[in-house]
Amino acid sequence: MNSSNTKIVKSGSTFQISLKGNMSTGYRWCLARLPESLCLVGEELYSDPHPPQVVGVGDTQVFYFKAMKSTLAPESLSFIRMRVWNDDIIEEQVWQVTVSQNENEVSYQVVNNYVVGHEVKAGKHYFIFDKFDQFQKVFYPAAVMGSQRWLTVEDFAHHVVIAVIEPENNAVSDYEFKQTPHISGHTLVIDYVCKENPAPETTFRFSKILMVQRGDYEQVTFIDNGTEKETLPVANDSALV
């Protein structure tokens, strides 16, 4: 759960990577490394919203892949932003992709670059968002540099977003999965370990956010350090502050 760009996908499934850029500058995103487990099946370009007749606005390149065979460990899928006529590379993004053969495991993506932007209910620790406006009531984009990937309304058509928020504890929270998110019966199980490293100057709340593929599950169970903490329905108002 700690990798900045992490994806777990099922063998035979398709997924996409969206990268922000601005082709009017001559720079575009190019696929630099494609592991044998994946196949590039499409690419699209979308201009960012802008007034009519205005040029030089940003855009989003979307790469579509199909997972062809399972892997034993994460493999690197990398992109470089460059001018193709002079090899002038200005940025690189690397994704660690694991292709799973386990039918019970679900595809997920770690979502970064968001912070807890609002006061949440006292004691509220676990969240499930099945609508974008729910998510915005709790999180807002962090002020970070470089090209970032933000959630959109369209993401929620095929995914739900799950979050764990830690209380302010003068510590840095570090998360690891004990098991890959998987379906048991009609329950999505999030089984993880959270370790807190003391940091006296830390005054904000740590969180871990996952975008998980929708599937044949009706609720989500959170297990922290071997202890079942809470079970929430997928369609809920748990995002309300």
mmCIF file of C-alpha atoms in Angstrom:
data_model
loop_
_atom_site.group_PDB
_atom_site.id
_atom_site.type_symbol
_atom_site.label_atom_id
_atom_site.label_comp_id
_atom_site.label_asym_id
_atom_site.label_seq_id
_atom_site.Cartn_x
_atom_site.Cartn_y
_atom_site.Cartn_z
ATOM 1 C CA MET A 1 0.000 0.000 0.000
ATOM 2 C CA ASN A 2 2.996 2.323 0.196
ATOM 3 C CA SER A 3 3.948 2.539 -3.477
ATOM 4 C CA SER A 4 3.118 5.903 -5.025
ATOM 5 C CA ASN A 5 1.720 4.273 -8.196
ATOM 6 C CA THR A 6 0.389 0.778 -7.541
ATOM 7 C CA LYS A 7 -2.164 -1.317 -9.410
ATOM 8 C CA ILE A 8 -3.464 -4.833 -8.864
ATOM 9 C CA VAL A 9 -5.466 -6.172 -11.823
ATOM 10 C CA LYS A 10 -7.052 -9.491 -12.729
ATOM 11 C CA SER A 11 -5.718 -11.611 -15.565
ATOM 12 C CA GLY A 12 -7.859 -10.976 -18.666
ATOM 13 C CA SER A 13 -9.134 -7.601 -17.452
ATOM 14 C CA THR A 14 -8.530 -4.173 -18.961
ATOM 15 C CA PHE A 15 -7.474 -0.997 -17.172
ATOM 16 C CA GLN A 16 -6.331 2.525 -17.952
ATOM 17 C CA ILE A 17 -3.603 4.950 -16.918
ATOM 18 C CA SER A 18 -4.395 8.690 -17.212
ATOM 19 C CA LEU A 19 -1.564 11.228 -17.381
ATOM 20 C CA LYS A 20 -1.834 15.012 -17.340
ATOM 21 C CA GLY A 21 0.141 17.027 -19.866
ATOM 22 C CA ASN A 22 0.033 19.755 -22.500
ATOM 23 C CA MET A 23 0.757 18.720 -26.085
ATOM 24 C CA SER A 24 0.705 22.342 -27.287
ATOM 25 C CA THR A 25 4.215 22.622 -25.799
ATOM 26 C CA GLY A 26 5.451 19.792 -28.009
ATOM 27 C CA TYR A 27 5.767 17.397 -25.078
ATOM 28 C CA ARG A 28 3.691 14.231 -24.934
ATOM 29 C CA TRP A 29 3.566 11.101 -22.813
ATOM 30 C CA CYS A 30 5.172 8.042 -24.415
ATOM 31 C CA LEU A 31 5.141 4.446 -23.265
ATOM 32 C CA ALA A 32 8.715 3.650 -22.230
ATOM 33 C CA ARG A 33 8.453 0.161 -20.771
ATOM 34 C CA LEU A 34 5.690 -2.423 -21.261
ATOM 35 C CA PRO A 35 6.053 -5.713 -19.349
ATOM 36 C CA GLU A 36 5.234 -8.966 -21.151
ATOM 37 C CA SER A 37 2.200 -9.507 -18.913
ATOM 38 C CA LEU A 38 0.422 -6.481 -20.431
ATOM 39 C CA CYS A 39 -0.755 -5.461 -23.901
ATOM 40 C CA LEU A 40 -1.407 -1.876 -25.019
ATOM 41 C CA VAL A 41 -4.879 -1.883 -26.600
ATOM 42 C CA GLY A 42 -5.673 1.816 -27.083
ATOM 43 C CA GLU A 43 -4.818 5.443 -26.465
ATOM 44 C CA GLU A 44 -6.943 8.607 -26.331
ATOM 45 C CA LEU A 45 -6.359 12.328 -25.764
ATOM 46 C CA TYR A 46 -8.782 14.677 -24.002
ATOM 47 C CA SER A 47 -8.388 18.466 -23.799
ATOM 48 C CA ASP A 48 -8.994 20.059 -20.441
ATOM 49 C CA PRO A 49 -12.106 22.297 -20.247
ATOM 50 C CA HIS A 50 -11.363 25.740 -21.702
ATOM 51 C CA PRO A 51 -13.143 28.746 -23.286
ATOM 52 C CA PRO A 52 -13.710 28.646 -27.070
ATOM 53 C CA GLN A 53 -10.742 29.646 -29.270
ATOM 54 C CA VAL A 54 -8.302 29.459 -26.362
ATOM 55 C CA VAL A 55 -5.150 27.469 -27.105
ATOM 56 C CA GLY A 56 -2.316 26.187 -24.953
ATOM 57 C CA VAL A 57 -4.532 24.519 -22.347
ATOM 58 C CA GLY A 58 -3.597 21.228 -20.720
ATOM 59 C CA ASP A 59 -4.806 17.791 -21.698
ATOM 60 C CA THR A 60 -5.020 14.213 -20.466
ATOM 61 C CA GLN A 61 -3.558 11.213 -22.274
ATOM 62 C CA VAL A 62 -5.252 7.916 -21.494
ATOM 63 C CA PHE A 63 -3.508 4.587 -22.167
ATOM 64 C CA TYR A 64 -5.587 1.378 -22.160
ATOM 65 C CA PHE A 65 -4.039 -2.002 -21.321
ATOM 66 C CA LYS A 66 -5.150 -5.619 -21.114
ATOM 67 C CA ALA A 67 -3.653 -7.976 -18.536
ATOM 68 C CA MET A 68 -2.551 -11.011 -20.544
ATOM 69 C CA LYS A 69 -1.026 -13.307 -17.915
ATOM 70 C CA SER A 70 -0.539 -13.435 -14.166
ATOM 71 C CA THR A 71 2.679 -12.348 -12.467
ATOM 72 C CA LEU A 72 4.469 -13.520 -9.335
ATOM 73 C CA ALA A 73 5.622 -10.036 -8.383
ATOM 74 C CA PRO A 74 4.910 -6.400 -9.390
ATOM 75 C CA GLU A 75 6.276 -5.365 -12.778
ATOM 76 C CA SER A 76 7.230 -1.863 -13.885
ATOM 77 C CA LEU A 77 5.087 -0.020 -16.422
ATOM 78 C CA SER A 78 6.790 3.289 -17.224
ATOM 79 C CA PHE A 79 5.999 6.444 -19.187
ATOM 80 C CA ILE A 80 8.206 9.372 -20.174
ATOM 81 C CA ARG A 81 7.132 12.888 -21.153
ATOM 82 C CA MET A 82 9.251 14.098 -24.045
ATOM 83 C CA ARG A 83 9.544 15.824 -27.408
ATOM 84 C CA VAL A 84 9.784 12.915 -29.791
ATOM 85 C CA TRP A 85 11.999 14.724 -32.304
ATOM 86 C CA ASN A 86 14.885 15.448 -29.914
ATOM 87 C CA ASP A 87 14.576 12.974 -27.014
ATOM 88 C CA ASP A 88 14.176 15.842 -24.541
ATOM 89 C CA ILE A 89 12.738 13.976 -21.534
ATOM 90 C CA ILE A 90 11.331 16.177 -18.772
ATOM 91 C CA GLU A 91 9.374 13.730 -16.614
ATOM 92 C CA GLU A 92 8.901 10.033 -15.902
ATOM 93 C CA GLN A 93 6.145 8.100 -14.129
ATOM 94 C CA VAL A 94 6.454 4.453 -13.140
ATOM 95 C CA TRP A 95 3.600 2.152 -12.105
ATOM 96 C CA GLN A 96 4.072 -1.146 -10.295
ATOM 97 C CA VAL A 97 1.474 -3.517 -11.770
ATOM 98 C CA THR A 98 0.624 -6.982 -10.457
ATOM 99 C CA VAL A 99 -1.612 -9.292 -12.514
ATOM 100 C CA SER A 100 -3.526 -11.696 -10.278
ATOM 101 C CA GLN A 101 -5.004 -15.060 -11.255
ATOM 102 C CA ASN A 102 -7.093 -15.325 -8.067
ATOM 103 C CA GLU A 103 -10.743 -14.884 -9.039
ATOM 104 C CA ASN A 104 -11.626 -13.628 -5.556
ATOM 105 C CA GLU A 105 -9.127 -10.768 -5.614
ATOM 106 C CA VAL A 106 -10.278 -7.382 -6.891
ATOM 107 C CA SER A 107 -8.461 -4.802 -8.979
ATOM 108 C CA TYR A 108 -7.471 -1.699 -7.054
ATOM 109 C CA GLN A 109 -5.352 1.423 -7.289
ATOM 110 C CA VAL A 110 -3.718 3.440 -4.528
ATOM 111 C CA VAL A 111 -4.894 7.072 -4.674
ATOM 112 C CA ASN A 112 -2.369 9.668 -3.573
ATOM 113 C CA ASN A 113 -2.135 13.455 -3.384
ATOM 114 C CA TYR A 114 -5.237 14.012 -1.249
ATOM 115 C CA VAL A 115 -5.457 15.211 2.348
ATOM 116 C CA VAL A 116 -8.241 15.235 4.920
ATOM 117 C CA GLY A 117 -9.660 18.664 4.280
ATOM 118 C CA HIS A 118 -12.642 18.747 6.611
ATOM 119 C CA GLU A 119 -13.484 17.853 10.171
ATOM 120 C CA VAL A 120 -15.008 14.377 10.326
ATOM 121 C CA LYS A 121 -17.230 12.887 12.987
ATOM 122 C CA ALA A 122 -15.456 12.040 16.213
ATOM 123 C CA GLY A 123 -14.246 8.464 16.140
ATOM 124 C CA LYS A 124 -14.961 8.064 12.437
ATOM 125 C CA HIS A 125 -12.143 5.945 11.033
ATOM 126 C CA TYR A 126 -13.385 4.082 7.937
ATOM 127 C CA PHE A 127 -15.090 5.460 4.830
ATOM 128 C CA ILE A 128 -16.680 4.129 1.645
ATOM 129 C CA PHE A 129 -17.472 6.574 -1.156
ATOM 130 C CA ASP A 130 -19.637 5.462 -4.057
ATOM 131 C CA LYS A 131 -20.162 9.006 -5.360
ATOM 132 C CA PHE A 132 -17.664 11.744 -6.163
ATOM 133 C CA ASP A 133 -19.496 14.405 -4.159
ATOM 134 C CA GLN A 134 -19.248 12.189 -1.054
ATOM 135 C CA PHE A 135 -15.481 11.985 -1.485
ATOM 136 C CA GLN A 136 -15.166 15.766 -1.832
ATOM 137 C CA LYS A 137 -16.869 16.261 1.544
ATOM 138 C CA VAL A 138 -13.889 14.666 3.264
ATOM 139 C CA PHE A 139 -10.802 15.034 1.024
ATOM 140 C CA TYR A 140 -9.303 17.760 -1.114
ATOM 141 C CA PRO A 141 -6.236 17.764 -3.416
ATOM 142 C CA ALA A 142 -2.898 18.304 -1.733
ATOM 143 C CA ALA A 143 -0.576 21.064 -2.958
ATOM 144 C CA VAL A 144 2.043 18.894 -4.667
ATOM 145 C CA MET A 145 4.340 19.443 -7.635
ATOM 146 C CA GLY A 146 4.349 17.672 -11.005
ATOM 147 C CA SER A 147 1.684 15.872 -13.018
ATOM 148 C CA GLN A 148 -0.912 14.303 -10.743
ATOM 149 C CA ARG A 149 -3.863 12.008 -11.188
ATOM 150 C CA TRP A 150 -7.078 13.333 -9.578
ATOM 151 C CA LEU A 151 -10.317 11.427 -9.171
ATOM 152 C CA THR A 152 -13.241 12.314 -11.444
ATOM 153 C CA VAL A 153 -16.983 11.675 -11.514
ATOM 154 C CA GLU A 154 -16.384 9.061 -14.218
ATOM 155 C CA ASP A 155 -14.134 7.007 -11.920
ATOM 156 C CA PHE A 156 -17.109 6.215 -9.692
ATOM 157 C CA ALA A 157 -19.065 4.587 -12.520
ATOM 158 C CA HIS A 158 -16.899 1.453 -12.232
ATOM 159 C CA HIS A 159 -15.205 1.899 -8.849
ATOM 160 C CA VAL A 160 -15.825 2.692 -5.224
ATOM 161 C CA VAL A 161 -13.266 4.563 -3.140
ATOM 162 C CA ILE A 162 -12.297 3.251 0.288
ATOM 163 C CA ALA A 163 -10.372 5.220 2.880
ATOM 164 C CA VAL A 164 -8.849 4.752 6.303
ATOM 165 C CA ILE A 165 -8.231 7.936 8.287
ATOM 166 C CA GLU A 166 -6.013 7.944 11.356
ATOM 167 C CA PRO A 167 -6.521 10.344 14.286
ATOM 168 C CA GLU A 168 -3.970 13.064 14.959
ATOM 169 C CA ASN A 169 -1.387 11.164 16.947
ATOM 170 C CA ASN A 170 1.987 12.891 16.466
ATOM 171 C CA ALA A 171 3.021 9.932 14.323
ATOM 172 C CA VAL A 172 3.526 8.888 10.718
ATOM 173 C CA SER A 173 1.228 6.019 9.681
ATOM 174 C CA ASP A 174 2.632 3.268 7.483
ATOM 175 C CA TYR A 175 0.290 0.729 5.843
ATOM 176 C CA GLU A 176 0.837 -2.758 4.443
ATOM 177 C CA PHE A 177 -1.605 -5.364 3.174
ATOM 178 C CA LYS A 178 -1.679 -8.732 4.911
ATOM 179 C CA GLN A 179 -3.796 -9.982 1.996
ATOM 180 C CA THR A 180 -4.714 -8.486 -1.362
ATOM 181 C CA PRO A 181 -8.256 -6.993 -1.206
ATOM 182 C CA HIS A 182 -10.582 -9.895 -1.982
ATOM 183 C CA ILE A 183 -14.216 -10.956 -1.936
ATOM 184 C CA SER A 184 -15.456 -13.437 0.638
ATOM 185 C CA GLY A 185 -19.129 -14.260 0.147
ATOM 186 C CA HIS A 186 -20.632 -10.836 -0.611
ATOM 187 C CA THR A 187 -18.052 -8.954 1.443
ATOM 188 C CA LEU A 188 -14.964 -7.115 0.240
ATOM 189 C CA VAL A 189 -12.207 -7.721 2.790
ATOM 190 C CA ILE A 190 -9.544 -5.076 3.440
ATOM 191 C CA ASP A 191 -6.952 -6.822 5.613
ATOM 192 C CA TYR A 192 -4.009 -4.589 6.507
ATOM 193 C CA VAL A 193 -1.462 -3.666 9.130
ATOM 194 C CA CYS A 194 -0.972 -0.066 10.249
ATOM 195 C CA LYS A 195 2.268 0.872 11.992
ATOM 196 C CA GLU A 196 2.757 4.269 13.595
ATOM 197 C CA ASN A 197 6.219 5.795 13.796
ATOM 198 C CA PRO A 198 6.480 8.604 16.396
ATOM 199 C CA ALA A 199 6.914 12.067 14.885
ATOM 200 C CA PRO A 200 6.397 14.833 17.488
ATOM 201 C CA GLU A 201 5.937 17.615 14.920
ATOM 202 C CA THR A 202 3.170 15.790 13.013
ATOM 203 C CA THR A 203 -0.167 17.522 13.522
ATOM 204 C CA PHE A 204 -2.286 16.345 10.563
ATOM 205 C CA ARG A 205 -4.283 13.168 10.016
ATOM 206 C CA PHE A 206 -2.795 10.390 7.879
ATOM 207 C CA SER A 207 -4.984 8.427 5.504
ATOM 208 C CA LYS A 208 -4.808 5.647 2.936
ATOM 209 C CA ILE A 209 -7.142 5.780 -0.069
ATOM 210 C CA LEU A 210 -7.930 2.943 -2.493
ATOM 211 C CA MET A 211 -9.980 3.036 -5.689
ATOM 212 C CA VAL A 212 -11.460 -0.462 -5.965
ATOM 213 C CA GLN A 213 -13.262 -2.065 -8.888
ATOM 214 C CA ARG A 214 -16.976 -2.571 -8.312
ATOM 215 C CA GLY A 215 -17.970 -6.225 -8.078
ATOM 216 C CA ASP A 216 -20.218 -8.803 -6.510
ATOM 217 C CA TYR A 217 -19.965 -7.448 -2.981
ATOM 218 C CA GLU A 218 -22.429 -5.506 -0.860
ATOM 219 C CA GLN A 219 -20.270 -4.461 2.075
ATOM 220 C CA VAL A 220 -16.671 -3.879 3.099
ATOM 221 C CA THR A 221 -14.966 -5.307 6.189
ATOM 222 C CA PHE A 222 -11.844 -3.617 7.558
ATOM 223 C CA ILE A 223 -9.321 -5.792 9.443
ATOM 224 C CA ASP A 224 -6.463 -3.935 11.137
ATOM 225 C CA ASN A 225 -3.573 -5.887 12.681
ATOM 226 C CA GLY A 226 -5.658 -9.080 12.708
ATOM 227 C CA THR A 227 -8.670 -7.483 14.430
ATOM 228 C CA GLU A 228 -11.950 -6.964 12.579
ATOM 229 C CA LYS A 229 -12.734 -3.293 13.138
ATOM 230 C CA GLU A 230 -15.845 -2.379 11.172
ATOM 231 C CA THR A 231 -18.146 -3.480 8.331
ATOM 232 C CA LEU A 232 -19.868 -0.865 6.166
ATOM 233 C CA PRO A 233 -22.385 -1.186 3.298
ATOM 234 C CA VAL A 234 -21.137 -0.049 -0.117
ATOM 235 C CA ALA A 235 -24.110 2.268 -0.683
ATOM 236 C CA ASN A 236 -24.060 4.480 2.405
ATOM 237 C CA ASP A 237 -23.751 8.012 3.723
ATOM 238 C CA SER A 238 -20.603 7.311 5.731
ATOM 239 C CA ALA A 239 -18.832 10.170 3.966
ATOM 240 C CA LEU A 240 -20.945 12.809 5.694
ATOM 241 C CA VAL A 241 -18.949 14.950 8.093
#
